[in-house]
Amino acid sequence: MEYKAPLETYTGRVKEVTLGKGAGALKIGGGNILPLHYFEGSTVHRPLVALEVNDNGADRWAEWVVQPYKDVVSDPVKWAKRCLDLGADLICLHLDGTDPQGANRSAAEAAAIVEKVLSEVDVPLIVYGCEDDKKDVEVLTAVAEACKGENLLLGPAVKENYEAVARAVADNGHCVIAQTPIDLNLEKELNVKLLKQLPPERIVIDPLSSALGYGMEYSFTIMERTRQIGVVFGDVAMQMPIIADLGGECWKTNQARADREQGMHWESVTAMSLLLAGADILVLRHPDNCRLLKEAIEGKI
Amino acid sequence: MAIKGTDIVKKLPEGGKKNCRECGLPTCFAFAMKLASGGIAIDKCPYISPEVRIELEDALSPPIKPVTIGAGANILTVGDEQVLYRHEKTFIHQPGMAVLISDDEPAEAVDAKIKKLKELQFHWVGKVLKADMLALRHVSSGRTAFEALIKKVLPVTDCPLMLISDDTEALLDAHRLCADRKPLLYPATAQNLGKIIAAIQNRPAAVAVKAAGVESLVPLTSRLKEAGLEDILLDPGSRNLQSAIRDQTLIRRAALKQVFRPLGYPTVAFPCFMTGDRQREILLASTFIIKYAGIIVLSDIDEHSLLPLLVQRMNIYTDPRIPMSMEEKVYPINNPDASSPVLITTNWALTYFIVSSEIESSKVPSWLCVKEAGGLGVLTAWAAGKFSGDNIAPFIKKCSIESKVNHRRLIIPGKVARIRHELTEALPDWDIIVGPREANEIPSYLPDLVKSWKN
C-alpha cells in the first residue's frame, strides 16, 4: 500500500480582523486552515496572547497570580505597562468595577480609565464590561465615544443588548465581541444579527470559556465546531476569529487557589486546549503562562 | 470508511443469492447488513470461502486497531478510535499516562516514582483519576542496572510496563524477564525489526515502532503485520509541538479517512524527551491528550501537574452528546442527614458541577436541590422566568426534601437575592436564606452558617 499524506485544503477562510490602529495595530484570523495546522495552509496571523488588567483591582485573585502585579494593581495604567513588560501581545481590560452589584463605577469614570490606559500603551486594547447587560450598554457606549476611531475590541454584546452595543461600536470605529453562552445555535443567531450592523471584519466571537474541570470540554467543542463550520463548510456567519477569555475562569477555581503550581497548569492546560480548538486570542492572567503559550504559538516548544 | 453491507453481499456465496438461511437470517442481504454493523460473526455463514473470509475480516476490522498492554487484572487498552473530532462521536480509549524511570536514577527516586504511580489518585465528580503505567528505560552502560530496575519493579506493581532501550539485545533480554506481563517494547526500527520479530513471535509483547516521519513507519508496520504481529504502536519521531500536531493528525486521518491499514494503530508520545522544562512538558502532554496519542510518557508525576492532565483527559473523552442539563432532583453531598443545610440551584450541568464541587470541598454534608430550568444558569433561568418563587415553591413541595430534613431553611443563590420575598410568600413555612453570589464563596460560607445554627 502506498502512503499519500492526507493533507486537506479548505475553501472557507477566517475573517481578518485588525485591532488597534497605526503602528501598534495587530491582526488576527485570515487563515484557511484548522487551528495550528501550519503544515497545510496559507500564511495566517498567528493567535495572540493578552494579559488581563482589571479596573476593580485584584483583591479576589489568588495570591500567586497577583504577585507579578502586586505593586501596580490599583493603577490600571501601570498594570497594563507591566503586562507589556512581561510579554503580553495586547491588554484585555475588564471593567468589573462598573458592576451595579459591586463598586458601581459610572460609565464616565470607566471611559476615563480606558482613555488613560489607551494613551499610555501602544498596543490594541480589548475592553470587557461587567457583564450586566444594561450597565454594559452605558459603559461600552461611553468608552466607544471617548475612544472614537481607536479601533478597540469592545464587548460583550449579548442577546439582550447587541443592538445598542453594536451601534456604539459601529458609530465610533471599533470591533465588537459577540458573546453567547456555550451554544452553537445562539452563537450563529447573534452573528447573523450583528452582521446587519457591522461587517464580519469587525466581529470577534466569544462562545464563553470554561475552566478545565468546569466545562472546558463544552467550550472546546463549541470553538472546534465553529472553526470547522467556518473553514471546512464555508459558513460565512461563523468565520469570525474567536476570543478565549479564560484567565479569570481558571484562577477562580479551588484547584488554582489551592496551589501555585497547580494554578499555573490549570491556566496553561485550559489555554492550550482552547488554542487547539481554535482560539485566536487567549486572555490569561499569569505572565509565565503568557510566555509559555506564545512559545507554543511561535513554534518554540 | 468501513465496508458497506451492499458491498459485502456481492462477495457472499453465489453473489449473495444463495439465501440458504443457515445463518439464521432470511437472506444473504440481511446477513451482509448485519455483518457490516457488527451484529453477527462471519463464521455463521457455512459456505463462505476462506479467501473471502480473510478479505472481509480485514475490511470489517476497526480502522485503528485496539492494542492491549499488560496482563491480568491491570491492563491498558488504547486505539480503536473512530473519529477525528469529539463532537462526531465520543473518543473511546483514554491515552495511557506513563511515568518514565531510567536505570541510572537513584534508588530513592525510583521508589518515589513507583509509590506515586500507585498512590496518586484523585476523586473528581464521582470518578477516580490516576496514571496508568511505568516506562523503564535503559541508559546505563552494561545491562546490570536495567535488569535490576526491572526486577525491582516487577514484584511491587502489576501495572502495564513499557521497556525502552536502544540496545536491542538488552531490550529483548529485558522482555524475557517479563514476557508474561505482555510489555510494550520500544523502539522497533528499520535496523532491529528482524530481531524483534524473531524474539516476540512466541513470547507476547506489544511493539512501538519508531521512524523518522509518518511515511517511514509504513514499511515497519507492514513487516510486523506480515509476521502476524499487530499489537503495534506508532512513533513518527516528532519531537516538537507543531510537528507533533502534524504527525498525529496525519496518522489519524490516514487511518480513518483513507482506511490506510499500515497506519491504523494507536500512537505513543514522549513529552519526556521533548523538553527539560516542567511547564513545557505539561503543555506538550496536554496537546497529545487532545491530539490523538495512545500512550503519553512523562518524565515524572506529582499531584499538582498530574491532576490537571487527568482532568483534561476526562473532559476530552466524555460523551459530548450528553445534554448539558442535570436531572431535576435532590442530590446528597458529603452524606447529609436530617439537620444538614439545603441549597437550591438550576439544572445547567456546569452550574451543577461548580456548585456541587464547591459544596464537596466545604466538607459540609448538604442537600442540593437541582431545579429543572431548561438547562440554564441561575441568572439566565431567572430572567427567563424559570427560576422564581412561583415555580420553585411547587418543586420544593414535590421533590421530597421536606421528608429528608427536620428544618425548613433554604439557601438560594446570591445572584437571585431578589426572589427571596416572593419565595417567602410562596413557601411560608420555609426560612429563605440568601447565599453567596459566586459558588467559590461556598467553602467559606457554609461552615460558618452551620456553626451559627448550632449556637
PDB file of C-alpha atoms in Angstrom, chain A residues 1-4 6-8 10 34 36-40 46 60 99 101 182 210 212-218 220-221 224-225 228 252 254-255 259 261-262 264-266 268-269 272-273 276 292-293 295-297 299-301, chain B residues 85-87 124 214-215 218 240-242 245-246 249-250 253-254 257-263 279-280 282-284 286-287 290-291 303-305 307-308 311-312 315-316 318 324 349-350 354 357-358 361 437-438 440-441 443:
ATOM      1  CA  MET A   1       0.000   0.000   0.000  1.00  0.00           C
ATOM      2  CA  GLU A   2       1.309   3.397  -0.877  1.00  0.00           C
ATOM      3  CA  TYR A   3       1.092   6.253   1.597  1.00  0.00           C
ATOM      4  CA  LYS A   4      -0.244   9.519   0.367  1.00  0.00           C
ATOM      5  CA  PRO A   6      -3.844  13.108   3.817  1.00  0.00           C
ATOM      6  CA  LEU A   7      -3.360  16.853   3.576  1.00  0.00           C
ATOM      7  CA  GLU A   8      -6.541  18.889   3.282  1.00  0.00           C
ATOM      8  CA  TYR A  10     -10.457  24.252   2.607  1.00  0.00           C
ATOM      9  CA  LEU A  34      -7.696  24.339  11.157  1.00  0.00           C
ATOM     10  CA  LEU A  36      -2.283  25.240  14.411  1.00  0.00           C
ATOM     11  CA  HIS A  37      -2.321  23.264  11.135  1.00  0.00           C
ATOM     12  CA  TYR A  38       0.521  25.348   9.761  1.00  0.00           C
ATOM     13  CA  PHE A  39       1.594  22.326   7.705  1.00  0.00           C
ATOM     14  CA  GLU A  40      -1.255  22.567   5.249  1.00  0.00           C
ATOM     15  CA  ARG A  46      -0.900  33.601  14.490  1.00  0.00           C
ATOM     16  CA  ARG A  60     -10.135  38.484  44.888  1.00  0.00           C
ATOM     17  CA  ASP A  99     -20.884  46.264  38.234  1.00  0.00           C
ATOM     18  CA  GLN A 101     -23.850  44.920  42.426  1.00  0.00           C
ATOM     19  CA  ILE A 182     -21.702  27.922  25.007  1.00  0.00           C
ATOM     20  CA  SER A 210     -14.973  27.475  30.915  1.00  0.00           C
ATOM     21  CA  LEU A 212     -10.579  22.840  32.964  1.00  0.00           C
ATOM     22  CA  GLY A 213     -12.851  20.580  35.015  1.00  0.00           C
ATOM     23  CA  TYR A 214     -15.642  23.127  34.973  1.00  0.00           C
ATOM     24  CA  GLY A 215     -16.974  22.640  31.477  1.00  0.00           C
ATOM     25  CA  MET A 216     -13.805  23.244  29.451  1.00  0.00           C
ATOM     26  CA  GLU A 217     -14.834  20.460  27.060  1.00  0.00           C
ATOM     27  CA  TYR A 218     -18.010  22.317  26.141  1.00  0.00           C
ATOM     28  CA  PHE A 220     -13.546  23.306  23.432  1.00  0.00           C
ATOM     29  CA  THR A 221     -16.134  21.633  21.259  1.00  0.00           C
ATOM     30  CA  GLU A 224     -13.719  23.459  17.382  1.00  0.00           C
ATOM     31  CA  ARG A 225     -17.083  23.242  15.634  1.00  0.00           C
ATOM     32  CA  GLN A 228     -14.968  23.708  11.194  1.00  0.00           C
ATOM     33  CA  LYS A 252     -11.194  31.326  40.455  1.00  0.00           C
ATOM     34  CA  ASN A 254     -10.393  25.907  44.025  1.00  0.00           C
ATOM     35  CA  GLN A 255      -7.648  23.947  42.303  1.00  0.00           C
ATOM     36  CA  ASP A 259      -1.531  25.643  44.996  1.00  0.00           C
ATOM     37  CA  GLU A 261       1.960  25.080  40.517  1.00  0.00           C
ATOM     38  CA  GLN A 262      -1.480  23.590  40.118  1.00  0.00           C
ATOM     39  CA  MET A 264      -0.235  27.562  36.655  1.00  0.00           C
ATOM     40  CA  HIS A 265      -1.036  24.239  34.983  1.00  0.00           C
ATOM     41  CA  TRP A 266      -4.769  24.835  35.317  1.00  0.00           C
ATOM     42  CA  SER A 268      -1.902  26.669  30.758  1.00  0.00           C
ATOM     43  CA  VAL A 269      -3.730  23.398  30.059  1.00  0.00           C
ATOM     44  CA  MET A 272      -3.607  25.044  25.237  1.00  0.00           C
ATOM     45  CA  SER A 273      -6.889  23.149  24.881  1.00  0.00           C
ATOM     46  CA  LEU A 276      -6.119  23.741  19.760  1.00  0.00           C
ATOM     47  CA  LEU A 292       4.647  29.705  27.556  1.00  0.00           C
ATOM     48  CA  LEU A 293       1.636  29.946  25.245  1.00  0.00           C
ATOM     49  CA  GLU A 295       6.289  29.909  22.698  1.00  0.00           C
ATOM     50  CA  ALA A 296       3.789  27.228  21.714  1.00  0.00           C
ATOM     51  CA  ILE A 297       2.210  29.520  19.123  1.00  0.00           C
ATOM     52  CA  GLY A 299       6.786  27.012  17.374  1.00  0.00           C
ATOM     53  CA  LYS A 300       9.490  27.311  20.041  1.00  0.00           C
ATOM     54  CA  ILE A 301       8.424  24.254  22.033  1.00  0.00           C
TER      55      ILE A 301
ATOM     56  CA  TYR B  85     -13.333  15.239  16.406  1.00  0.00           C
ATOM     57  CA  ARG B  86     -15.051  14.501  19.660  1.00  0.00           C
ATOM     58  CA  HIS B  87     -18.299  16.108  18.525  1.00  0.00           C
ATOM     59  CA  TRP B 124     -13.322  14.012  40.677  1.00  0.00           C
ATOM     60  CA  VAL B 214       4.984   9.201   9.246  1.00  0.00           C
ATOM     61  CA  GLU B 215       5.731   7.671   5.856  1.00  0.00           C
ATOM     62  CA  VAL B 218       4.678   2.190   6.799  1.00  0.00           C
ATOM     63  CA  ASN B 240       8.429  19.439  18.871  1.00  0.00           C
ATOM     64  CA  LEU B 241       4.887  20.658  19.391  1.00  0.00           C
ATOM     65  CA  GLN B 242       3.951  21.713  15.892  1.00  0.00           C
ATOM     66  CA  ILE B 245       0.356  18.069  15.886  1.00  0.00           C
ATOM     67  CA  ARG B 246       1.054  17.486  12.184  1.00  0.00           C
ATOM     68  CA  THR B 249      -3.213  14.467  12.691  1.00  0.00           C
ATOM     69  CA  LEU B 250      -1.864  12.797   9.534  1.00  0.00           C
ATOM     70  CA  ARG B 253      -6.617  10.926   9.144  1.00  0.00           C
ATOM     71  CA  ALA B 254      -4.807   8.238   7.151  1.00  0.00           C
ATOM     72  CA  LYS B 257     -10.383   8.739   6.193  1.00  0.00           C
ATOM     73  CA  GLN B 258      -8.229   6.593   3.903  1.00  0.00           C
ATOM     74  CA  VAL B 259      -8.573   3.338   5.892  1.00  0.00           C
ATOM     75  CA  PHE B 260      -4.840   3.087   5.350  1.00  0.00           C
ATOM     76  CA  ARG B 261      -4.106  -0.051   7.353  1.00  0.00           C
ATOM     77  CA  PRO B 262      -0.330   0.388   7.828  1.00  0.00           C
ATOM     78  CA  LEU B 263      -1.078   3.464   9.950  1.00  0.00           C
ATOM     79  CA  GLN B 279       5.791  23.672  32.299  1.00  0.00           C
ATOM     80  CA  ARG B 280       6.554  22.879  28.672  1.00  0.00           C
ATOM     81  CA  ILE B 282       2.823  19.510  30.776  1.00  0.00           C
ATOM     82  CA  LEU B 283       1.794  21.720  27.850  1.00  0.00           C
ATOM     83  CA  LEU B 284       3.066  19.099  25.387  1.00  0.00           C
ATOM     84  CA  SER B 286      -1.965  18.313  27.188  1.00  0.00           C
ATOM     85  CA  THR B 287      -1.549  18.724  23.428  1.00  0.00           C
ATOM     86  CA  ILE B 290      -6.274  16.295  22.608  1.00  0.00           C
ATOM     87  CA  LYS B 291      -4.295  15.315  19.530  1.00  0.00           C
ATOM     88  CA  GLU B 303      -0.010  15.779  42.392  1.00  0.00           C
ATOM     89  CA  HIS B 304      -0.146  19.346  41.101  1.00  0.00           C
ATOM     90  CA  SER B 305       0.724  18.618  37.480  1.00  0.00           C
ATOM     91  CA  LEU B 307      -4.378  16.338  38.277  1.00  0.00           C
ATOM     92  CA  PRO B 308      -4.807  18.959  35.528  1.00  0.00           C
ATOM     93  CA  VAL B 311      -8.997  16.169  34.394  1.00  0.00           C
ATOM     94  CA  GLN B 312      -8.287  17.336  30.843  1.00  0.00           C
ATOM     95  CA  ASN B 315     -13.040  16.189  29.880  1.00  0.00           C
ATOM     96  CA  ILE B 316     -11.926  15.413  26.332  1.00  0.00           C
ATOM     97  CA  THR B 318     -16.539  12.399  27.870  1.00  0.00           C
ATOM     98  CA  MET B 324     -25.822  19.852  29.351  1.00  0.00           C
ATOM     99  CA  ALA B 349     -24.703  20.876  34.064  1.00  0.00           C
ATOM    100  CA  LEU B 350     -21.949  23.450  34.546  1.00  0.00           C
ATOM    101  CA  ILE B 354     -19.403  24.001  40.055  1.00  0.00           C
ATOM    102  CA  SER B 357     -17.789  20.559  43.779  1.00  0.00           C
ATOM    103  CA  GLU B 358     -17.673  23.674  45.966  1.00  0.00           C
ATOM    104  CA  SER B 361     -14.814  20.936  49.157  1.00  0.00           C
ATOM    105  CA  ARG B 437     -23.204  35.237  44.682  1.00  0.00           C
ATOM    106  CA  GLU B 438     -20.342  33.085  43.483  1.00  0.00           C
ATOM    107  CA  ASN B 440     -16.415  29.674  45.103  1.00  0.00           C
ATOM    108  CA  GLU B 441     -17.559  31.504  48.233  1.00  0.00           C
ATOM    109  CA  PRO B 443     -16.471  26.710  51.132  1.00  0.00           C
TER     110      PRO B 443
END
